[in-house]
């Protein structure tokens, strides 16, 4: 397998100033950043959000959690952290099942630094931003459950995963129509707000010259044991070859592919540690996922991706529905 033969070239360097983190870039380091991206298939940009912006986003996330739990889960009392919002997904640290349209979340999505980071990779700033969710991994070690009393909380660990947020066979198929039909069927409005999330997986090699990205905006210093994003560096360079060899793909019908825990690729996944205010962006052909929290720290992130406007411009009805639904949700959450 070509990936295994080349895997020694995908050993990711650590940060020059602090080896607890993987190598990261300022957005101004365009040439170096683009070369890293082309080789490894992911990149971490630091200083995208300020410390104050991270704190305001964490406050916003906590407001959703406290409201969603009817005040039963309180940020300053870890003994209440079993009371996850019923409208969320405790297993995966999601305060909500649907996209978040709060002012803070929207401001982050429109942030000039965020757009600049994606624009560098796509080589265009004519981009559309996704609308997705927040995520919080609770601490699982040495949790203060009452004054002076500390206990482990293994039940708060999220399951570790490694997957692709696309259907490899549909992505590589010469026929765009199945993906095009799915995109054209998206409604977005009313109870279909999760269409803003579903569109993320509806990708094809003919769109945007085959480049599709995903991103996680990190809001709190995230070290190795804190749980969070991991990926297989360099795999996107061998994606097409792997798709021809992988026998399990024959049974894939949905918009994603999950690697079993005994799959050989798990051994090549790397935890991507980041400072607060950083974003990790990866090529969607990169196997990725999250590792459970095994520390006393909390993980706070916001899921964000961008894509060129070109595909939306080819489907005026979908573009109109998407725009109208977005206006509807923004008005609803701002009122």
mmCIF file of C-alpha atoms in Angstrom:
data_model
loop_
_atom_site.group_PDB
_atom_site.id
_atom_site.type_symbol
_atom_site.label_atom_id
_atom_site.label_comp_id
_atom_site.label_asym_id
_atom_site.label_seq_id
_atom_site.Cartn_x
_atom_site.Cartn_y
_atom_site.Cartn_z
ATOM 1 C CA UNK A 1 0.000 0.000 0.000
ATOM 2 C CA UNK A 2 1.425 3.320 -1.091
ATOM 3 C CA UNK A 3 0.306 5.098 2.095
ATOM 4 C CA UNK A 4 2.174 2.663 4.321
ATOM 5 C CA UNK A 5 5.274 2.985 2.181
ATOM 6 C CA UNK A 6 5.122 6.787 2.435
ATOM 7 C CA UNK A 7 3.899 7.060 6.041
ATOM 8 C CA UNK A 8 7.364 7.944 7.389
ATOM 9 C CA UNK A 9 7.160 11.189 5.383
ATOM 10 C CA UNK A 10 3.993 12.222 7.255
ATOM 11 C CA UNK A 11 5.537 12.543 10.707
ATOM 12 C CA UNK A 12 4.165 15.873 11.855
ATOM 13 C CA UNK A 13 6.616 18.307 13.488
ATOM 14 C CA UNK A 14 5.873 19.797 16.894
ATOM 15 C CA UNK A 15 5.555 23.466 17.755
ATOM 16 C CA UNK A 16 8.952 25.166 18.000
ATOM 17 C CA UNK A 17 7.989 27.132 21.144
ATOM 18 C CA UNK A 18 5.985 24.492 22.997
ATOM 19 C CA UNK A 19 6.297 20.812 22.125
ATOM 20 C CA UNK A 20 2.931 20.074 23.753
ATOM 21 C CA UNK A 21 1.321 21.323 20.541
ATOM 22 C CA UNK A 22 1.661 20.296 16.913
ATOM 23 C CA UNK A 23 3.183 22.764 14.496
ATOM 24 C CA UNK A 24 0.919 25.701 13.733
ATOM 25 C CA UNK A 25 1.001 28.738 11.482
ATOM 26 C CA UNK A 26 0.008 32.361 11.451
ATOM 27 C CA UNK A 27 -2.285 33.210 8.552
ATOM 28 C CA UNK A 28 0.411 35.574 7.308
ATOM 29 C CA UNK A 29 2.771 32.608 6.778
ATOM 30 C CA UNK A 30 1.000 31.814 3.531
ATOM 31 C CA UNK A 31 3.729 30.026 1.562
ATOM 32 C CA UNK A 32 4.838 27.781 4.417
ATOM 33 C CA UNK A 33 1.250 27.059 5.449
ATOM 34 C CA UNK A 34 0.154 26.085 1.940
ATOM 35 C CA UNK A 35 3.130 23.728 1.524
ATOM 36 C CA UNK A 36 2.303 22.043 4.846
ATOM 37 C CA UNK A 37 -1.369 21.733 3.834
ATOM 38 C CA UNK A 38 -0.554 20.201 0.462
ATOM 39 C CA UNK A 39 1.657 17.552 2.056
ATOM 40 C CA UNK A 40 -0.166 16.626 5.272
ATOM 41 C CA UNK A 41 -3.784 17.343 4.318
ATOM 42 C CA UNK A 42 -4.482 19.329 7.483
ATOM 43 C CA UNK A 43 -3.221 22.517 9.089
ATOM 44 C CA UNK A 44 -3.507 24.421 12.366
ATOM 45 C CA UNK A 45 -3.749 28.214 12.218
ATOM 46 C CA UNK A 46 -3.157 29.928 15.564
ATOM 47 C CA UNK A 47 -4.341 33.335 16.828
ATOM 48 C CA UNK A 48 -7.531 33.170 14.757
ATOM 49 C CA UNK A 49 -9.627 34.272 17.744
ATOM 50 C CA UNK A 50 -8.437 36.425 20.621
ATOM 51 C CA UNK A 51 -8.542 35.208 24.218
ATOM 52 C CA UNK A 52 -11.547 37.473 24.858
ATOM 53 C CA UNK A 53 -13.390 36.067 21.822
ATOM 54 C CA UNK A 54 -12.752 32.524 23.047
ATOM 55 C CA UNK A 55 -14.101 33.409 26.494
ATOM 56 C CA UNK A 56 -17.233 34.992 25.010
ATOM 57 C CA UNK A 57 -17.835 31.881 22.905
ATOM 58 C CA UNK A 58 -17.451 29.595 25.910
ATOM 59 C CA UNK A 59 -19.905 31.809 27.813
ATOM 60 C CA UNK A 60 -22.319 31.482 24.905
ATOM 61 C CA UNK A 61 -21.967 27.707 24.933
ATOM 62 C CA UNK A 62 -22.592 27.613 28.671
ATOM 63 C CA UNK A 63 -25.692 29.769 28.259
ATOM 64 C CA UNK A 64 -27.084 27.193 25.823
ATOM 65 C CA UNK A 65 -26.234 24.362 28.217
ATOM 66 C CA UNK A 66 -27.713 26.040 31.288
ATOM 67 C CA UNK A 67 -30.873 27.089 29.444
ATOM 68 C CA UNK A 68 -31.222 23.696 27.756
ATOM 69 C CA UNK A 69 -30.959 21.899 31.096
ATOM 70 C CA UNK A 70 -33.467 24.251 32.754
ATOM 71 C CA UNK A 71 -30.703 25.493 35.020
ATOM 72 C CA UNK A 72 -29.881 22.030 36.357
ATOM 73 C CA UNK A 73 -26.377 21.987 34.844
ATOM 74 C CA UNK A 74 -24.390 24.961 36.157
ATOM 75 C CA UNK A 75 -20.991 26.007 34.876
ATOM 76 C CA UNK A 76 -19.507 26.677 38.322
ATOM 77 C CA UNK A 77 -20.728 23.464 39.955
ATOM 78 C CA UNK A 78 -19.301 20.253 38.462
ATOM 79 C CA UNK A 79 -21.529 18.170 40.714
ATOM 80 C CA UNK A 80 -24.392 19.220 38.378
ATOM 81 C CA UNK A 81 -22.659 18.235 35.153
ATOM 82 C CA UNK A 82 -24.627 14.999 34.821
ATOM 83 C CA UNK A 83 -27.662 17.086 33.832
ATOM 84 C CA UNK A 84 -26.880 17.468 30.153
ATOM 85 C CA UNK A 85 -29.536 19.276 28.055
ATOM 86 C CA UNK A 86 -32.106 16.767 26.820
ATOM 87 C CA UNK A 87 -32.178 18.522 23.451
ATOM 88 C CA UNK A 88 -28.443 17.841 23.049
ATOM 89 C CA UNK A 89 -26.326 14.721 22.667
ATOM 90 C CA UNK A 90 -24.473 14.043 25.921
ATOM 91 C CA UNK A 91 -22.584 11.093 24.427
ATOM 92 C CA UNK A 92 -20.770 13.353 21.979
ATOM 93 C CA UNK A 93 -20.696 16.569 24.027
ATOM 94 C CA UNK A 94 -23.251 18.386 21.849
ATOM 95 C CA UNK A 95 -25.353 20.981 23.735
ATOM 96 C CA UNK A 96 -27.813 20.967 20.801
ATOM 97 C CA UNK A 97 -28.704 18.586 17.983
ATOM 98 C CA UNK A 98 -29.385 21.431 15.558
ATOM 99 C CA UNK A 99 -27.114 24.222 14.291
ATOM 100 C CA UNK A 100 -26.411 27.107 16.635
ATOM 101 C CA UNK A 101 -27.524 30.544 15.421
ATOM 102 C CA UNK A 102 -26.587 32.712 18.396
ATOM 103 C CA UNK A 103 -24.945 36.073 17.744
ATOM 104 C CA UNK A 104 -21.606 34.798 19.057
ATOM 105 C CA UNK A 105 -21.611 31.709 16.836
ATOM 106 C CA UNK A 106 -22.507 33.826 13.807
ATOM 107 C CA UNK A 107 -19.786 36.383 14.573
ATOM 108 C CA UNK A 108 -17.194 33.607 14.724
ATOM 109 C CA UNK A 109 -18.340 32.247 11.368
ATOM 110 C CA UNK A 110 -17.901 35.680 9.812
ATOM 111 C CA UNK A 111 -14.578 36.386 11.491
ATOM 112 C CA UNK A 112 -12.076 38.008 9.150
ATOM 113 C CA UNK A 113 -9.269 35.702 10.299
ATOM 114 C CA UNK A 114 -11.371 32.608 9.770
ATOM 115 C CA UNK A 115 -12.262 33.643 6.227
ATOM 116 C CA UNK A 116 -8.625 34.449 5.513
ATOM 117 C CA UNK A 117 -7.547 30.977 6.647
ATOM 118 C CA UNK A 118 -9.975 29.180 4.344
ATOM 119 C CA UNK A 119 -9.331 31.643 1.512
ATOM 120 C CA UNK A 120 -5.627 30.803 1.654
ATOM 121 C CA UNK A 121 -6.389 27.115 1.105
ATOM 122 C CA UNK A 122 -9.061 27.586 -1.592
ATOM 123 C CA UNK A 123 -7.195 30.480 -3.238
ATOM 124 C CA UNK A 124 -10.424 32.495 -3.337
ATOM 125 C CA UNK A 125 -12.307 34.560 -0.774
ATOM 126 C CA UNK A 126 -15.695 34.084 -2.465
ATOM 127 C CA UNK A 127 -16.734 31.575 0.192
ATOM 128 C CA UNK A 128 -19.866 30.333 1.943
ATOM 129 C CA UNK A 129 -19.712 29.322 5.608
ATOM 130 C CA UNK A 130 -21.411 26.312 7.194
ATOM 131 C CA UNK A 131 -23.782 26.468 10.170
ATOM 132 C CA UNK A 132 -23.093 23.762 12.693
ATOM 133 C CA UNK A 133 -22.888 23.093 16.424
ATOM 134 C CA UNK A 134 -20.796 23.630 19.526
ATOM 135 C CA UNK A 135 -19.144 20.763 21.386
ATOM 136 C CA UNK A 136 -17.892 20.378 24.956
ATOM 137 C CA UNK A 137 -16.016 17.385 26.389
ATOM 138 C CA UNK A 138 -16.393 17.267 30.160
ATOM 139 C CA UNK A 139 -13.344 16.391 32.303
ATOM 140 C CA UNK A 140 -13.134 12.755 33.381
ATOM 141 C CA UNK A 141 -10.244 12.786 35.892
ATOM 142 C CA UNK A 142 -10.039 14.471 39.311
ATOM 143 C CA UNK A 143 -13.422 16.160 38.978
ATOM 144 C CA UNK A 144 -14.432 18.242 42.028
ATOM 145 C CA UNK A 145 -17.861 16.761 42.773
ATOM 146 C CA UNK A 146 -18.181 18.647 46.049
ATOM 147 C CA UNK A 147 -15.973 21.013 48.030
ATOM 148 C CA UNK A 148 -12.600 19.315 48.452
ATOM 149 C CA UNK A 149 -13.857 15.990 47.080
ATOM 150 C CA UNK A 150 -12.427 14.790 43.767
ATOM 151 C CA UNK A 151 -13.525 11.769 41.772
ATOM 152 C CA UNK A 152 -13.049 10.346 38.290
ATOM 153 C CA UNK A 153 -16.025 10.453 35.926
ATOM 154 C CA UNK A 154 -15.358 7.796 33.225
ATOM 155 C CA UNK A 155 -19.062 7.883 32.297
ATOM 156 C CA UNK A 156 -18.447 11.328 30.777
ATOM 157 C CA UNK A 157 -16.000 9.962 28.219
ATOM 158 C CA UNK A 158 -17.187 10.303 24.635
ATOM 159 C CA UNK A 159 -16.583 7.314 22.368
ATOM 160 C CA UNK A 160 -13.459 7.604 20.239
ATOM 161 C CA UNK A 161 -13.977 7.488 16.486
ATOM 162 C CA UNK A 162 -12.199 7.540 13.140
ATOM 163 C CA UNK A 163 -14.288 8.211 10.051
ATOM 164 C CA UNK A 164 -14.789 10.069 6.787
ATOM 165 C CA UNK A 165 -17.624 12.586 6.404
ATOM 166 C CA UNK A 166 -18.261 11.577 2.819
ATOM 167 C CA UNK A 167 -19.176 8.518 0.811
ATOM 168 C CA UNK A 168 -15.876 7.559 -0.884
ATOM 169 C CA UNK A 169 -17.517 5.809 -3.831
ATOM 170 C CA UNK A 170 -19.965 8.635 -4.492
ATOM 171 C CA UNK A 171 -17.190 11.190 -4.138
ATOM 172 C CA UNK A 172 -15.037 9.454 -6.760
ATOM 173 C CA UNK A 173 -17.874 8.397 -9.055
ATOM 174 C CA UNK A 174 -17.813 9.966 -12.543
ATOM 175 C CA UNK A 175 -21.530 10.626 -12.050
ATOM 176 C CA UNK A 176 -22.217 13.831 -10.092
ATOM 177 C CA UNK A 177 -25.999 13.414 -10.309
ATOM 178 C CA UNK A 178 -26.566 11.404 -7.056
ATOM 179 C CA UNK A 179 -24.800 14.089 -4.996
ATOM 180 C CA UNK A 180 -26.363 16.892 -7.038
ATOM 181 C CA UNK A 181 -29.836 15.490 -6.391
ATOM 182 C CA UNK A 182 -29.197 15.293 -2.655
ATOM 183 C CA UNK A 183 -28.021 18.898 -2.559
ATOM 184 C CA UNK A 184 -31.010 20.071 -4.600
ATOM 185 C CA UNK A 185 -33.388 18.331 -2.168
ATOM 186 C CA UNK A 186 -32.184 20.262 0.888
ATOM 187 C CA UNK A 187 -34.894 22.398 2.481
ATOM 188 C CA UNK A 188 -33.046 24.101 5.401
ATOM 189 C CA UNK A 189 -36.078 25.880 6.871
ATOM 190 C CA UNK A 190 -38.367 24.958 9.766
ATOM 191 C CA UNK A 191 -37.675 21.507 11.162
ATOM 192 C CA UNK A 192 -35.113 20.901 8.423
ATOM 193 C CA UNK A 193 -32.435 23.121 9.998
ATOM 194 C CA UNK A 194 -30.099 20.120 10.151
ATOM 195 C CA UNK A 195 -29.865 20.362 6.364
ATOM 196 C CA UNK A 196 -27.187 22.962 7.142
ATOM 197 C CA UNK A 197 -25.235 20.068 8.692
ATOM 198 C CA UNK A 198 -26.186 17.398 6.147
ATOM 199 C CA UNK A 199 -24.837 19.439 3.249
ATOM 200 C CA UNK A 200 -21.349 19.086 4.738
ATOM 201 C CA UNK A 201 -21.190 15.418 3.675
ATOM 202 C CA UNK A 202 -22.632 15.908 0.189
ATOM 203 C CA UNK A 203 -19.383 16.352 -1.688
ATOM 204 C CA UNK A 204 -18.065 15.212 -5.072
ATOM 205 C CA UNK A 205 -14.654 15.292 -6.723
ATOM 206 C CA UNK A 206 -15.988 17.538 -9.504
ATOM 207 C CA UNK A 207 -16.827 20.329 -7.027
ATOM 208 C CA UNK A 208 -14.214 22.995 -6.195
ATOM 209 C CA UNK A 209 -11.510 21.047 -8.064
ATOM 210 C CA UNK A 210 -11.965 18.192 -5.603
ATOM 211 C CA UNK A 211 -11.016 20.230 -2.543
ATOM 212 C CA UNK A 212 -13.412 19.997 0.391
ATOM 213 C CA UNK A 213 -12.534 21.124 3.885
ATOM 214 C CA UNK A 214 -13.785 20.785 7.437
ATOM 215 C CA UNK A 215 -12.711 22.657 10.529
ATOM 216 C CA UNK A 216 -12.759 22.754 14.315
ATOM 217 C CA UNK A 217 -12.351 26.095 16.054
ATOM 218 C CA UNK A 218 -10.614 25.469 19.384
ATOM 219 C CA UNK A 219 -11.663 27.692 22.307
ATOM 220 C CA UNK A 220 -9.533 26.337 25.175
ATOM 221 C CA UNK A 221 -5.926 25.103 25.325
ATOM 222 C CA UNK A 222 -6.192 21.468 24.252
ATOM 223 C CA UNK A 223 -3.432 19.038 25.229
ATOM 224 C CA UNK A 224 -3.005 15.379 24.364
ATOM 225 C CA UNK A 225 -4.977 13.890 27.279
ATOM 226 C CA UNK A 226 -7.793 16.462 27.049
ATOM 227 C CA UNK A 227 -9.490 14.566 24.234
ATOM 228 C CA UNK A 228 -10.398 15.911 20.863
ATOM 229 C CA UNK A 229 -9.457 15.947 17.223
ATOM 230 C CA UNK A 230 -7.182 13.381 15.632
ATOM 231 C CA UNK A 231 -6.538 12.572 11.980
ATOM 232 C CA UNK A 232 -4.341 10.553 9.625
ATOM 233 C CA UNK A 233 -1.788 12.986 8.141
ATOM 234 C CA UNK A 234 -1.057 12.592 4.447
ATOM 235 C CA UNK A 235 -3.841 10.116 3.755
ATOM 236 C CA UNK A 236 -5.623 12.408 1.304
ATOM 237 C CA UNK A 237 -2.710 11.867 -1.095
ATOM 238 C CA UNK A 238 -3.589 8.157 -1.237
ATOM 239 C CA UNK A 239 -7.371 8.378 -0.899
ATOM 240 C CA UNK A 240 -8.212 7.306 -4.470
ATOM 241 C CA UNK A 241 -5.928 4.272 -4.347
ATOM 242 C CA UNK A 242 -7.257 3.227 -0.935
ATOM 243 C CA UNK A 243 -10.847 3.530 -2.180
ATOM 244 C CA UNK A 244 -10.086 0.960 -4.884
ATOM 245 C CA UNK A 245 -8.530 -1.434 -2.362
ATOM 246 C CA UNK A 246 -10.888 -1.098 0.632
ATOM 247 C CA UNK A 247 -13.298 -4.054 0.490
ATOM 248 C CA UNK A 248 -15.639 -2.616 3.157
ATOM 249 C CA UNK A 249 -16.703 0.218 0.862
ATOM 250 C CA UNK A 250 -18.898 -2.099 -1.186
ATOM 251 C CA UNK A 251 -21.561 -2.032 1.550
ATOM 252 C CA UNK A 252 -21.478 1.731 2.197
ATOM 253 C CA UNK A 253 -24.716 3.486 1.280
ATOM 254 C CA UNK A 254 -24.794 6.501 3.601
ATOM 255 C CA UNK A 255 -22.916 9.818 3.479
ATOM 256 C CA UNK A 256 -19.999 8.689 5.661
ATOM 257 C CA UNK A 257 -17.621 5.828 6.349
ATOM 258 C CA UNK A 258 -16.536 4.672 9.814
ATOM 259 C CA UNK A 259 -13.301 2.771 10.416
ATOM 260 C CA UNK A 260 -13.610 -0.146 12.837
ATOM 261 C CA UNK A 261 -11.362 0.057 15.891
ATOM 262 C CA UNK A 262 -9.206 -2.775 14.566
ATOM 263 C CA UNK A 263 -8.636 -1.061 11.215
ATOM 264 C CA UNK A 264 -4.938 -0.539 10.461
ATOM 265 C CA UNK A 265 -5.415 3.208 9.909
ATOM 266 C CA UNK A 266 -6.016 3.805 13.637
ATOM 267 C CA UNK A 267 -2.288 3.244 14.209
ATOM 268 C CA UNK A 268 -1.509 6.196 11.952
ATOM 269 C CA UNK A 269 -3.929 8.708 13.514
ATOM 270 C CA UNK A 270 -2.349 11.635 15.354
ATOM 271 C CA UNK A 271 -3.884 13.741 18.141
ATOM 272 C CA UNK A 272 -3.853 17.361 17.003
ATOM 273 C CA UNK A 273 -3.187 19.509 20.056
ATOM 274 C CA UNK A 274 -3.878 23.245 19.799
ATOM 275 C CA UNK A 275 -3.832 26.503 21.700
ATOM 276 C CA UNK A 276 -7.033 28.380 22.421
ATOM 277 C CA UNK A 277 -8.021 30.551 19.461
ATOM 278 C CA UNK A 278 -6.637 28.110 16.890
ATOM 279 C CA UNK A 279 -8.456 26.325 14.113
ATOM 280 C CA UNK A 280 -7.581 22.980 12.593
ATOM 281 C CA UNK A 281 -8.720 22.594 8.978
ATOM 282 C CA UNK A 282 -8.464 19.299 7.142
ATOM 283 C CA UNK A 283 -9.064 17.950 3.677
ATOM 284 C CA UNK A 284 -12.324 15.996 3.792
ATOM 285 C CA UNK A 285 -10.592 12.941 2.339
ATOM 286 C CA UNK A 286 -8.640 12.681 5.597
ATOM 287 C CA UNK A 287 -9.790 10.051 8.140
ATOM 288 C CA UNK A 288 -10.474 11.931 11.344
ATOM 289 C CA UNK A 289 -12.498 11.886 14.524
ATOM 290 C CA UNK A 290 -12.128 12.511 18.230
ATOM 291 C CA UNK A 291 -10.407 10.799 21.135
ATOM 292 C CA UNK A 292 -12.150 10.768 24.511
ATOM 293 C CA UNK A 293 -11.159 13.153 27.295
ATOM 294 C CA UNK A 294 -8.827 11.504 29.826
ATOM 295 C CA UNK A 295 -7.913 14.556 31.913
ATOM 296 C CA UNK A 296 -9.215 17.108 34.403
ATOM 297 C CA UNK A 297 -9.583 19.769 31.690
ATOM 298 C CA UNK A 298 -12.600 20.684 29.579
ATOM 299 C CA UNK A 299 -12.607 20.815 25.778
ATOM 300 C CA UNK A 300 -14.621 23.576 24.033
ATOM 301 C CA UNK A 301 -14.920 23.757 20.228
ATOM 302 C CA UNK A 302 -17.102 25.065 17.412
ATOM 303 C CA UNK A 303 -17.472 23.142 14.139
ATOM 304 C CA UNK A 304 -16.953 25.287 11.045
ATOM 305 C CA UNK A 305 -16.254 24.724 7.360
ATOM 306 C CA UNK A 306 -16.293 26.916 4.274
ATOM 307 C CA UNK A 307 -16.683 26.206 0.589
ATOM 308 C CA UNK A 308 -16.604 28.273 -2.613
ATOM 309 C CA UNK A 309 -19.876 29.868 -3.691
ATOM 310 C CA UNK A 310 -19.685 28.386 -7.206
ATOM 311 C CA UNK A 311 -21.792 25.281 -6.585
ATOM 312 C CA UNK A 312 -24.584 27.266 -4.940
ATOM 313 C CA UNK A 313 -24.657 29.657 -7.879
ATOM 314 C CA UNK A 314 -25.448 26.711 -10.169
ATOM 315 C CA UNK A 315 -28.602 25.886 -8.186
ATOM 316 C CA UNK A 316 -30.581 29.079 -7.756
ATOM 317 C CA UNK A 317 -33.508 27.397 -5.997
ATOM 318 C CA UNK A 318 -31.302 25.773 -3.363
ATOM 319 C CA UNK A 319 -29.400 29.038 -2.880
ATOM 320 C CA UNK A 320 -32.672 30.919 -2.337
ATOM 321 C CA UNK A 321 -33.957 28.321 0.147
ATOM 322 C CA UNK A 322 -30.696 28.358 2.055
ATOM 323 C CA UNK A 323 -30.554 32.137 2.234
ATOM 324 C CA UNK A 324 -34.205 32.449 3.294
ATOM 325 C CA UNK A 325 -33.847 29.796 5.984
ATOM 326 C CA UNK A 326 -30.713 31.448 7.337
ATOM 327 C CA UNK A 327 -32.531 34.785 7.577
ATOM 328 C CA UNK A 328 -35.399 33.010 9.347
ATOM 329 C CA UNK A 329 -33.168 31.400 11.987
ATOM 330 C CA UNK A 330 -31.096 34.535 12.567
ATOM 331 C CA UNK A 331 -34.260 36.613 13.141
ATOM 332 C CA UNK A 332 -35.642 33.921 15.470
ATOM 333 C CA UNK A 333 -32.508 33.740 17.611
ATOM 334 C CA UNK A 334 -31.836 37.463 17.638
ATOM 335 C CA UNK A 335 -35.329 38.452 18.740
#
